[in-house]
Amino acid sequence: HLVRSSATGGAHRASTMRSVSFLLFMAPVATASPVMAGFGSGMTAPTDTDILEKLQSLYAEKLRPLEKKSRYNEMAEPALSDAWFEAKPMVLLIGQYSVGKTSFINYLLGRGFAGSRVGPEMTTDRFVAVMYGDAEKTTPGNALTSQPDTPFHSLKKYGTNFLNRLEAAALPSPILKRVTLVDSPGVLSGEKQRDRGYDYNGVVTWFAQHSDRILLLFDAYKLDLSDEFKDVMKLIQAYDKKVRVVLNKADGVSPQDLMRVYGALMWNVGGVIPSAEVPRVYIGSFWDRPWQNTGMLDLMEAEENDLIEDLVTMPQNNVMNKINEIARRARVVEAHTHLLAHLRAKVVAKWYGKREEQARLCTPEGLLAAYEQVQREHDLSRGDFPLPSRMASVLRAYDFTDFYKPSVERSKKLKALRELTECDIPELITRLHSVQKRRQASKASIVEGFRPLRNVRPPPPDHLFEKKLERQAGVAQPSVLRAMRASPWAQPSSHISSPAAALRRGELSAAEAAPEAAPAPPPYSVA
């Protein structure tokens, strides 16, 4: 029609173009439903991978440049690698020697891993990252940290002596598809702990920063805490939300002694980690050996089930934990940037005595005064500033006049950081909530994939999972009714030999059953 119109004159062409325009305008209206059906909650619904990719791009665009300019990566924490955003949740096990850290991992896996050895003496002398792999293999520390696509790449800064004490063990275990377990050498006492040849406390701090859960293991027979172990516990105090306490080998003591052991443990831990909230303590015996004292068997089975459920939630909360980590770093980096600018201005303002002024500021007292002033000027939180003693020791190695000074570029980076915390992160959290709602609607249960496979011990009794199943079904059954169900009065009538039961079954007549009264029900029964 258009070709024919080109030969018949302009009037016809104008009429034809109006017809074509009308058709082009009407075409999307007629086909809007099939064309736009893919957009919206169905086709563009966000997933965990989409949210992590967006979070990674936001970090690279709005946070990492300011970390580098303000020297935050030099003074506080290394920059996050791309592998960190893709890494599985990490569980760090810390404890004194021979408390059962390696046995705990073997119990979860249902088998041993390459290089693992269990004994009463110090058997683990290295950090071992137990990861998933299609084939069983071991990767030494130097090769492991040389791969940029692993979350352990930044560990190479701790030197060759440490890398010789680091390795990764890969094996095809279903549990390792969801989490990575990190076994650590037992904390020693005296010179043996201090003469390891590498910065042990620095390595523990690195793993604590990058872990989603920190398990502090204690032996029920050895509750005394060495000074070195207390120092390690103080290192992870800043990550107390990740910490869980495991009282291992609890079946070796009687129920009465277990109460005293638990009280002594809480007393020792509370004296080292001052916190308003009591850390969660799991009591059990986490290895596949026969039970010794069965007086608290139900308690230890229930505690083991709770610990497994806590690990189950880690993959589901992995994305939220990473969003929370980026939000935390953003607040800390903002406070760090303003603090260095304040310190630089203090030193530059002096016509003479710059060195003395810098020395005065590099003290805990001088930094506390600086914290208060920066906090008032920029409306910051006191909790976003580092410990004054640690920051003072770090600042002594720098010249304050070289710090990132206020400029237009710095103002733009701080504005982008504010947008990240006030706009971008809340938007990601909203998208993540929609993903979690769809996941809950799928009713997918992954607890069974985490429950240890037992070869020696019998499986846990079914009634321990009754409460969990009722919670999944949305039924809250009172404990009194559960006790009634377990009592002989609530058993089927074939198990109760009484005239009243025989009358209900039709085995006796009313006259035969009348002389004998039914037994009185227990106080908690329902009439």
Coordinates of C-alpha atoms in Angstrom, one line a residue:
H1 CA 0.0 0.0 0.0
L2 CA 2.9 2.4 0.7
V3 CA 4.6 1.5 -2.6
R4 CA 1.4 2.2 -4.5
S5 CA 0.9 5.6 -2.7
S6 CA 4.3 6.8 -3.8
A7 CA 3.1 6.9 -7.4
T8 CA -0.3 8.4 -6.9
G9 CA 0.6 11.8 -5.4
G10 CA 1.1 13.5 -2.1
A11 CA -2.5 13.7 -1.0
H12 CA -2.8 9.9 -1.2
R13 CA 0.5 9.6 0.6
A14 CA -0.7 11.8 3.4
S15 CA -3.9 9.8 3.8
T16 CA -1.9 6.6 3.7
M17 CA 0.5 7.8 6.4
R18 CA -2.4 8.7 8.7
S19 CA -3.8 5.2 8.2
V20 CA -0.4 3.6 9.0
S21 CA 0.0 5.9 12.0
F22 CA -3.4 4.9 13.3
L23 CA -2.5 1.2 12.8
L24 CA 0.9 1.6 14.5
F25 CA -0.8 3.4 17.4
M26 CA -3.5 0.8 17.8
A27 CA -1.2 -2.3 17.5
P28 CA 0.3 -2.1 21.0
V29 CA -3.1 -1.7 22.5
A30 CA -4.3 -4.9 20.8
T31 CA -1.2 -6.9 21.8
A32 CA -0.5 -5.3 25.2
S33 CA -1.6 -8.3 27.2
P34 CA 0.7 -11.0 25.6
V35 CA 3.7 -8.6 25.1
M36 CA 3.7 -7.2 28.7
A37 CA 2.8 -10.4 30.4
G38 CA 6.5 -11.2 31.1
F39 CA 7.2 -8.1 33.0
G40 CA 6.4 -7.6 36.7
S41 CA 6.5 -10.0 39.5
G42 CA 6.7 -13.1 37.4
M43 CA 9.6 -12.6 34.9
T44 CA 11.6 -9.9 36.7
A45 CA 11.1 -11.1 40.3
P46 CA 14.4 -10.7 42.1
T47 CA 16.5 -13.6 43.3
D48 CA 19.3 -13.9 45.7
T49 CA 21.8 -13.8 42.9
D50 CA 20.3 -10.6 41.5
I51 CA 20.4 -8.9 44.8
L52 CA 24.0 -10.0 45.4
E53 CA 25.1 -8.7 42.0
K54 CA 23.4 -5.4 42.7
L55 CA 25.1 -5.2 46.1
Q56 CA 28.4 -6.0 44.6
S57 CA 28.1 -3.2 42.0
L58 CA 27.0 -0.7 44.7
Y59 CA 30.0 -1.5 46.9
A60 CA 32.4 -1.1 43.9
E61 CA 30.8 2.2 42.9
K62 CA 30.0 4.0 46.1
L63 CA 32.0 2.4 49.0
R64 CA 35.3 0.9 47.8
P65 CA 36.6 4.2 46.3
L66 CA 36.2 6.0 49.6
E67 CA 37.8 3.1 51.5
K68 CA 40.9 3.4 49.3
K69 CA 41.1 7.2 49.5
S70 CA 40.6 7.3 53.2
R71 CA 43.1 4.5 53.8
Y72 CA 40.5 2.5 55.6
N73 CA 41.8 -0.7 54.0
E74 CA 45.2 0.0 55.4
M75 CA 44.2 0.9 58.9
A76 CA 41.2 -1.3 59.6
E77 CA 39.9 -3.9 57.2
P78 CA 40.9 -5.1 53.7
A79 CA 38.7 -4.4 50.8
L80 CA 36.0 -7.0 50.0
S81 CA 36.9 -9.1 47.0
D82 CA 34.3 -10.2 44.3
A83 CA 34.6 -13.7 45.7
W84 CA 33.3 -12.6 49.0
F85 CA 29.9 -11.8 47.5
E86 CA 29.6 -15.2 45.9
A87 CA 31.0 -17.2 48.9
K88 CA 28.9 -19.6 51.0
P89 CA 28.3 -18.9 54.6
M90 CA 31.4 -19.6 56.8
V91 CA 31.4 -21.2 60.2
L92 CA 34.6 -20.7 62.3
L93 CA 35.3 -23.1 65.2
I94 CA 37.5 -21.8 68.0
G95 CA 38.6 -23.5 71.2
Q96 CA 41.5 -24.8 73.3
Y97 CA 43.2 -28.0 72.1
S98 CA 41.3 -31.3 72.4
V99 CA 37.8 -29.8 73.0
G100 CA 36.4 -31.6 69.9
K101 CA 36.6 -29.1 67.1
T102 CA 37.7 -31.6 64.4
S103 CA 35.3 -34.3 65.8
F104 CA 32.5 -31.8 65.6
I105 CA 33.2 -31.3 61.8
N106 CA 33.5 -35.0 61.2
Y107 CA 30.2 -35.5 63.0
L108 CA 28.4 -33.0 60.8
L109 CA 30.0 -34.5 57.6
G110 CA 29.4 -38.1 58.6
R111 CA 33.0 -38.8 57.8
G112 CA 36.5 -37.5 58.1
F113 CA 38.2 -35.0 55.8
A114 CA 41.6 -35.1 54.3
G115 CA 44.3 -34.4 56.9
S116 CA 41.9 -34.6 59.9
R117 CA 43.2 -36.5 63.0
V118 CA 41.5 -36.8 66.4
G119 CA 43.3 -37.4 69.7
P120 CA 43.6 -36.2 73.3
E121 CA 46.8 -34.2 72.4
M122 CA 47.1 -31.2 70.1
T123 CA 46.3 -32.8 66.7
T124 CA 45.4 -29.7 64.5
D125 CA 48.2 -27.3 64.0
R126 CA 46.8 -25.4 61.0
F127 CA 43.7 -23.6 59.8
V128 CA 41.7 -25.9 57.5
A129 CA 38.8 -24.7 55.3
V130 CA 36.5 -27.6 54.6
M131 CA 34.7 -26.8 51.4
Y132 CA 32.6 -28.6 48.8
G133 CA 34.3 -30.3 45.9
D134 CA 33.3 -32.9 43.3
A135 CA 36.4 -34.9 44.2
E136 CA 38.3 -35.2 47.5
K137 CA 41.5 -33.1 47.4
T138 CA 43.7 -30.8 49.5
T139 CA 44.9 -27.3 48.4
P140 CA 47.9 -25.8 50.2
G141 CA 47.7 -22.3 51.6
N142 CA 50.0 -20.6 49.0
A143 CA 48.0 -22.0 46.1
L144 CA 44.7 -21.2 47.8
T145 CA 45.4 -17.5 48.4
S146 CA 46.9 -17.1 44.9
Q147 CA 43.4 -17.6 43.4
P148 CA 41.5 -14.3 43.2
D149 CA 38.2 -16.1 42.9
T150 CA 38.3 -17.5 46.5
P151 CA 37.4 -15.6 49.6
F152 CA 40.8 -16.4 51.1
H153 CA 42.8 -14.3 48.6
S154 CA 43.5 -11.4 51.1
L155 CA 45.1 -13.9 53.6
K156 CA 48.3 -13.8 51.7
K157 CA 49.3 -10.6 53.6
Y158 CA 50.0 -12.7 56.7
G159 CA 53.2 -14.2 55.2
T160 CA 54.7 -17.5 54.3
N161 CA 54.8 -18.9 57.8
F162 CA 51.1 -18.7 58.1
L163 CA 50.4 -19.9 54.5
N164 CA 52.3 -23.0 55.4
R165 CA 49.7 -23.5 58.2
L166 CA 46.7 -23.0 55.9
E167 CA 45.0 -25.4 53.6
A168 CA 41.6 -26.2 52.1
A169 CA 40.1 -29.7 52.1
A170 CA 37.4 -30.3 49.5
L171 CA 35.0 -33.3 49.5
P172 CA 31.6 -34.1 48.1
S173 CA 29.4 -33.7 51.2
P174 CA 25.8 -32.3 50.9
I175 CA 26.3 -30.1 54.0
L176 CA 29.2 -28.3 52.3
K177 CA 27.0 -27.2 49.4
R178 CA 25.5 -24.7 51.9
V179 CA 28.3 -23.8 54.3
T180 CA 32.1 -23.8 54.6
L181 CA 33.5 -25.1 57.9
V182 CA 36.8 -23.7 59.2
D183 CA 38.8 -25.8 61.7
S184 CA 41.4 -23.8 63.7
P185 CA 44.4 -24.9 65.8
G186 CA 43.8 -25.2 69.5
V187 CA 44.7 -22.2 71.6
L188 CA 47.8 -23.0 73.6
S189 CA 49.2 -21.6 76.9
G190 CA 52.3 -19.6 77.5
E191 CA 55.2 -19.3 75.0
K192 CA 53.8 -21.9 72.7
Q193 CA 50.9 -19.7 71.8
R194 CA 53.0 -16.6 71.3
D195 CA 55.7 -18.3 69.3
R196 CA 53.6 -19.6 66.4
G197 CA 55.7 -17.8 63.8
Y198 CA 52.8 -15.7 62.5
D199 CA 50.1 -13.2 63.7
Y200 CA 47.7 -15.7 65.1
N201 CA 45.4 -13.0 66.6
G202 CA 45.3 -11.2 63.3
V203 CA 44.4 -14.3 61.4
V204 CA 41.6 -15.1 63.9
T205 CA 40.3 -11.5 63.5
W206 CA 40.2 -11.9 59.7
F207 CA 38.2 -15.1 60.0
A208 CA 35.9 -13.6 62.5
Q209 CA 35.2 -10.7 60.2
H210 CA 34.4 -13.0 57.2
S211 CA 32.5 -15.7 59.1
D212 CA 28.7 -15.8 59.5
R213 CA 28.9 -17.9 62.6
I214 CA 31.6 -18.3 65.3
L215 CA 31.4 -21.4 67.5
L216 CA 33.3 -21.3 70.8
L217 CA 33.8 -24.9 71.9
F218 CA 34.4 -25.9 75.5
D219 CA 35.1 -29.2 77.1
A220 CA 32.9 -30.1 80.1
Y221 CA 36.0 -31.5 81.8
K222 CA 38.2 -28.4 81.2
L223 CA 36.5 -25.2 81.9
D224 CA 39.6 -23.2 82.9
L225 CA 40.4 -20.4 80.5
S226 CA 44.1 -19.6 79.8
D227 CA 45.1 -16.0 79.4
E228 CA 45.8 -16.6 75.7
F229 CA 42.3 -18.0 75.1
K230 CA 40.8 -15.0 77.0
D231 CA 42.7 -12.7 74.6
V232 CA 41.2 -14.6 71.6
M233 CA 37.7 -14.3 73.1
K234 CA 38.3 -10.5 73.5
L235 CA 39.2 -10.3 69.8
I236 CA 35.8 -11.6 68.7
Q237 CA 33.9 -9.5 71.2
A238 CA 33.2 -7.0 68.4
Y239 CA 31.3 -9.8 66.5
D240 CA 29.3 -11.1 69.5
K241 CA 26.2 -11.4 67.4
K242 CA 27.8 -14.2 65.5
V243 CA 29.1 -16.1 68.5
R244 CA 27.5 -19.3 69.8
V245 CA 28.9 -21.3 72.7
V246 CA 29.1 -25.1 72.5
L247 CA 29.5 -27.2 75.7
N248 CA 30.9 -30.4 74.3
K249 CA 31.3 -33.9 75.9
A250 CA 28.4 -33.1 78.2
D251 CA 27.3 -36.8 78.4
G252 CA 30.4 -37.6 80.4
V253 CA 29.1 -36.0 83.5
S254 CA 26.0 -36.7 85.6
P255 CA 22.9 -34.5 85.3
Q256 CA 23.7 -32.9 88.7
D257 CA 27.3 -32.2 87.8
L258 CA 26.1 -30.9 84.4
M259 CA 24.2 -28.1 86.2
R260 CA 27.3 -27.0 88.0
V261 CA 29.4 -27.2 84.9
Y262 CA 26.9 -25.0 83.0
G263 CA 27.0 -22.4 85.8
A264 CA 30.8 -22.4 85.9
L265 CA 30.9 -22.0 82.1
M266 CA 28.6 -19.0 82.1
W267 CA 30.6 -17.4 85.0
N268 CA 33.8 -17.8 83.0
V269 CA 32.5 -16.6 79.7
G270 CA 30.6 -13.6 81.3
G271 CA 33.9 -12.5 83.0
V272 CA 35.7 -12.3 79.6
I273 CA 32.9 -11.1 77.3
P274 CA 30.9 -8.4 79.0
S275 CA 27.6 -8.3 77.2
A276 CA 24.0 -7.4 78.2
E277 CA 22.8 -10.5 76.4
V278 CA 23.8 -14.0 77.4
P279 CA 25.3 -15.9 74.4
R280 CA 23.4 -19.0 73.2
V281 CA 24.8 -22.1 74.7
Y282 CA 24.3 -25.5 73.2
I283 CA 24.9 -28.6 75.4
G284 CA 25.7 -31.9 73.9
S285 CA 28.2 -34.5 72.8
F286 CA 29.0 -33.9 69.1
W287 CA 30.5 -37.1 67.9
D288 CA 29.2 -40.5 66.9
R289 CA 30.1 -42.4 70.0
P290 CA 27.7 -44.3 72.4
W291 CA 26.1 -42.1 75.1
Q292 CA 27.7 -42.4 78.5
N293 CA 25.2 -40.8 80.9
T294 CA 21.6 -40.9 79.5
G295 CA 20.0 -38.9 82.3
M296 CA 20.0 -35.8 80.1
L297 CA 19.6 -37.5 76.8
D298 CA 16.5 -35.8 75.7
L299 CA 18.0 -32.4 76.6
M300 CA 21.2 -33.0 74.5
E301 CA 19.2 -34.4 71.6
A302 CA 17.0 -31.3 71.6
E303 CA 20.1 -29.0 71.9
E304 CA 21.7 -30.7 69.0
N305 CA 18.6 -30.2 66.9
D306 CA 18.5 -26.5 67.8
L307 CA 22.1 -26.1 66.8
I308 CA 21.4 -27.8 63.4
E309 CA 18.5 -25.5 62.9
D310 CA 20.7 -22.5 63.6
L311 CA 23.1 -23.7 60.9
V312 CA 20.2 -24.3 58.6
T313 CA 19.2 -20.6 58.7
M314 CA 22.6 -19.5 57.6
P315 CA 22.2 -20.1 53.9
Q316 CA 18.8 -18.5 54.0
N317 CA 20.2 -15.4 55.8
N318 CA 23.4 -15.2 53.8
V319 CA 22.2 -12.4 51.6
M320 CA 20.9 -10.4 54.5
N321 CA 24.1 -10.9 56.4
K322 CA 26.1 -9.5 53.4
I323 CA 23.8 -6.5 53.2
N324 CA 24.2 -5.9 56.9
E325 CA 28.0 -6.1 56.5
I326 CA 28.0 -3.5 53.7
A327 CA 25.7 -1.2 55.8
R328 CA 28.1 -1.6 58.8
R329 CA 31.2 -0.8 56.7
A330 CA 29.5 2.2 55.2
R331 CA 28.8 3.7 58.6
V332 CA 32.3 2.9 59.9
V333 CA 34.0 4.3 56.7
E334 CA 32.1 7.5 57.0
A335 CA 33.2 8.0 60.6
H336 CA 36.7 7.1 59.7
T337 CA 36.8 9.6 56.8
H338 CA 35.6 12.5 59.0
L339 CA 37.9 11.5 61.8
L340 CA 41.0 11.6 59.6
A341 CA 40.0 15.0 58.2
H342 CA 39.5 16.3 61.7
L343 CA 43.0 15.1 62.8
R344 CA 44.6 16.5 59.7
A345 CA 42.9 19.9 60.3
K346 CA 44.2 19.9 63.9
V347 CA 47.8 19.4 62.8
V348 CA 47.8 21.7 59.8
A349 CA 46.3 24.5 61.9
K350 CA 49.5 24.6 64.0
W351 CA 52.2 27.0 62.7
Y352 CA 54.8 25.2 64.8
G353 CA 54.8 22.2 67.0
K354 CA 53.0 20.0 64.4
R355 CA 54.9 16.9 65.6
E356 CA 54.0 17.5 69.2
E357 CA 50.3 18.0 68.3
Q358 CA 50.2 14.8 66.3
A359 CA 51.8 12.9 69.2
R360 CA 49.2 14.3 71.5
L361 CA 46.4 13.2 69.2
C362 CA 47.9 9.7 69.0
T363 CA 46.9 8.9 72.5
P364 CA 43.6 7.3 73.8
E365 CA 42.8 10.5 75.6
G366 CA 43.4 12.7 72.5
L367 CA 41.4 10.4 70.3
L368 CA 38.4 10.3 72.7
A369 CA 38.3 14.1 72.5
A370 CA 38.4 13.9 68.7
Y371 CA 35.7 11.3 68.6
E372 CA 33.3 13.5 70.6
Q373 CA 33.9 16.6 68.4
V374 CA 33.5 14.6 65.1
Q375 CA 30.4 12.9 66.5
R376 CA 28.8 16.3 67.3
E377 CA 29.8 18.0 64.0
H378 CA 28.6 15.2 61.7
D379 CA 25.8 13.5 63.7
L380 CA 27.5 10.2 63.9
S381 CA 27.2 7.3 66.4
R382 CA 29.9 6.6 69.0
G383 CA 29.8 2.9 68.2
D384 CA 31.1 3.6 64.6
F385 CA 34.5 4.7 65.9
P386 CA 37.2 2.1 66.6
L387 CA 38.8 1.5 70.0
P388 CA 41.0 4.5 71.0
S389 CA 43.9 2.3 72.1
R390 CA 44.0 0.3 68.9
M391 CA 43.5 3.4 66.6
A392 CA 46.2 5.3 68.5
S393 CA 48.8 2.6 67.8
V394 CA 47.8 2.5 64.1
L395 CA 48.0 6.3 63.6
R396 CA 51.5 6.6 64.9
A397 CA 52.8 5.2 61.6
Y398 CA 51.2 7.9 59.5
D399 CA 51.8 11.6 58.7
F400 CA 48.5 13.4 59.4
T401 CA 49.2 16.0 56.7
D402 CA 48.9 13.2 54.0
F403 CA 45.3 12.3 55.0
Y404 CA 42.4 12.7 52.6
K405 CA 41.5 16.4 52.9
P406 CA 38.1 18.0 52.3
S407 CA 37.5 18.7 48.6
V408 CA 34.7 18.6 46.0
E409 CA 35.7 15.0 45.1
R410 CA 35.5 14.0 48.8
S411 CA 32.1 15.6 49.2
K412 CA 30.8 13.7 46.2
K413 CA 32.0 10.4 47.6
L414 CA 30.4 11.1 51.0
K415 CA 27.2 12.0 49.2
A416 CA 27.2 8.7 47.3
L417 CA 27.9 6.9 50.6
R418 CA 24.8 8.5 52.1
E419 CA 22.7 7.5 49.2
L420 CA 24.0 3.9 49.7
T421 CA 22.9 3.8 53.3
E422 CA 19.6 5.8 53.0
C423 CA 18.3 4.7 49.6
D424 CA 20.0 1.7 48.0
I425 CA 20.3 -0.6 51.0
P426 CA 16.7 -0.2 52.1
E427 CA 15.6 -0.9 48.5
L428 CA 17.6 -4.1 48.5
I429 CA 16.1 -5.2 51.8
T430 CA 12.6 -4.7 50.4
R431 CA 13.5 -6.9 47.4
L432 CA 15.0 -9.5 49.7
H433 CA 11.9 -9.7 51.8
S434 CA 9.8 -10.6 48.7
V435 CA 12.3 -13.4 47.9
Q436 CA 12.0 -14.7 51.4
K437 CA 8.2 -14.7 51.3
R438 CA 8.3 -16.8 48.1
R439 CA 10.8 -19.2 49.7
Q440 CA 8.6 -19.7 52.7
A441 CA 5.6 -20.3 50.5
S442 CA 7.4 -23.1 48.8
K443 CA 7.5 -25.1 52.1
A444 CA 11.0 -26.4 51.2
S445 CA 12.6 -28.0 54.2
I446 CA 16.3 -28.4 54.2
V447 CA 16.8 -29.5 57.8
E448 CA 17.2 -33.1 56.8
G449 CA 20.3 -32.3 54.7
F450 CA 22.1 -31.0 57.8
R451 CA 21.2 -33.7 60.3
P452 CA 24.2 -35.8 61.0
L453 CA 24.2 -39.4 59.8
R454 CA 24.8 -41.7 62.8
N455 CA 26.4 -45.2 62.6
V456 CA 26.8 -45.9 66.3
R457 CA 24.2 -43.8 68.1
P458 CA 20.5 -44.5 67.6
P459 CA 18.6 -41.8 65.8
P460 CA 16.9 -39.0 67.8
P461 CA 13.4 -39.9 69.1
D462 CA 10.5 -38.6 67.0
H463 CA 8.9 -36.6 69.8
L464 CA 11.8 -34.2 69.9
F465 CA 10.8 -32.9 66.5
E466 CA 7.1 -32.7 67.4
K467 CA 7.3 -29.1 68.4
K468 CA 9.1 -28.2 65.1
L469 CA 6.6 -29.9 63.0
E470 CA 3.7 -28.3 64.8
R471 CA 5.3 -24.9 64.3
Q472 CA 5.7 -25.5 60.6
A473 CA 2.0 -26.5 60.4
G474 CA 1.1 -23.4 62.3
V475 CA -0.3 -25.2 65.4
A476 CA 1.0 -24.2 68.8
Q477 CA 0.4 -27.1 71.1
P478 CA 0.8 -26.5 74.8
S479 CA 3.4 -28.6 76.6
V480 CA 0.6 -29.9 78.9
L481 CA -1.1 -31.5 76.0
R482 CA 2.2 -33.0 74.8
A483 CA 2.6 -34.5 78.3
M484 CA -0.9 -35.9 78.1
R485 CA -0.1 -37.5 74.8
A486 CA 3.0 -39.2 76.2
S487 CA 1.2 -40.4 79.4
P488 CA -0.3 -43.9 79.5
W489 CA -3.8 -42.3 80.1
A490 CA -3.7 -40.9 76.6
Q491 CA -2.7 -44.2 74.9
P492 CA -5.1 -46.0 72.6
S493 CA -7.8 -48.0 74.5
S494 CA -6.2 -51.3 73.6
H495 CA -3.3 -50.5 75.9
I496 CA -5.6 -49.7 78.9
S497 CA -7.2 -52.6 80.7
S498 CA -10.2 -51.2 82.5
P499 CA -14.0 -51.9 82.6
A500 CA -14.7 -48.4 81.3
A501 CA -12.5 -49.1 78.3
A502 CA -14.0 -52.5 77.7
L503 CA -17.5 -50.9 77.9
R504 CA -16.5 -48.4 75.2
R505 CA -15.2 -51.3 73.0
G506 CA -18.4 -53.2 73.5
E507 CA -16.7 -56.1 75.3
L508 CA -18.8 -55.6 78.5
S509 CA -22.3 -54.5 79.2
A510 CA -23.3 -51.6 81.3
A511 CA -24.3 -53.8 84.2
E512 CA -21.0 -55.7 84.1
A513 CA -19.0 -52.5 84.0
A514 CA -21.0 -50.6 86.7
P515 CA -19.6 -52.2 89.9
E516 CA -16.0 -51.1 88.9
A517 CA -15.3 -47.4 88.7
A518 CA -12.9 -46.1 86.1
P519 CA -9.5 -45.0 87.5
A520 CA -9.1 -41.4 88.4
P521 CA -7.3 -39.4 85.7
P522 CA -4.1 -37.6 86.5
P523 CA -4.4 -33.9 87.5
Y524 CA -3.3 -32.6 84.1
S525 CA -5.8 -34.7 82.1
V526 CA -8.9 -33.2 80.5
A527 CA -12.2 -34.6 81.8

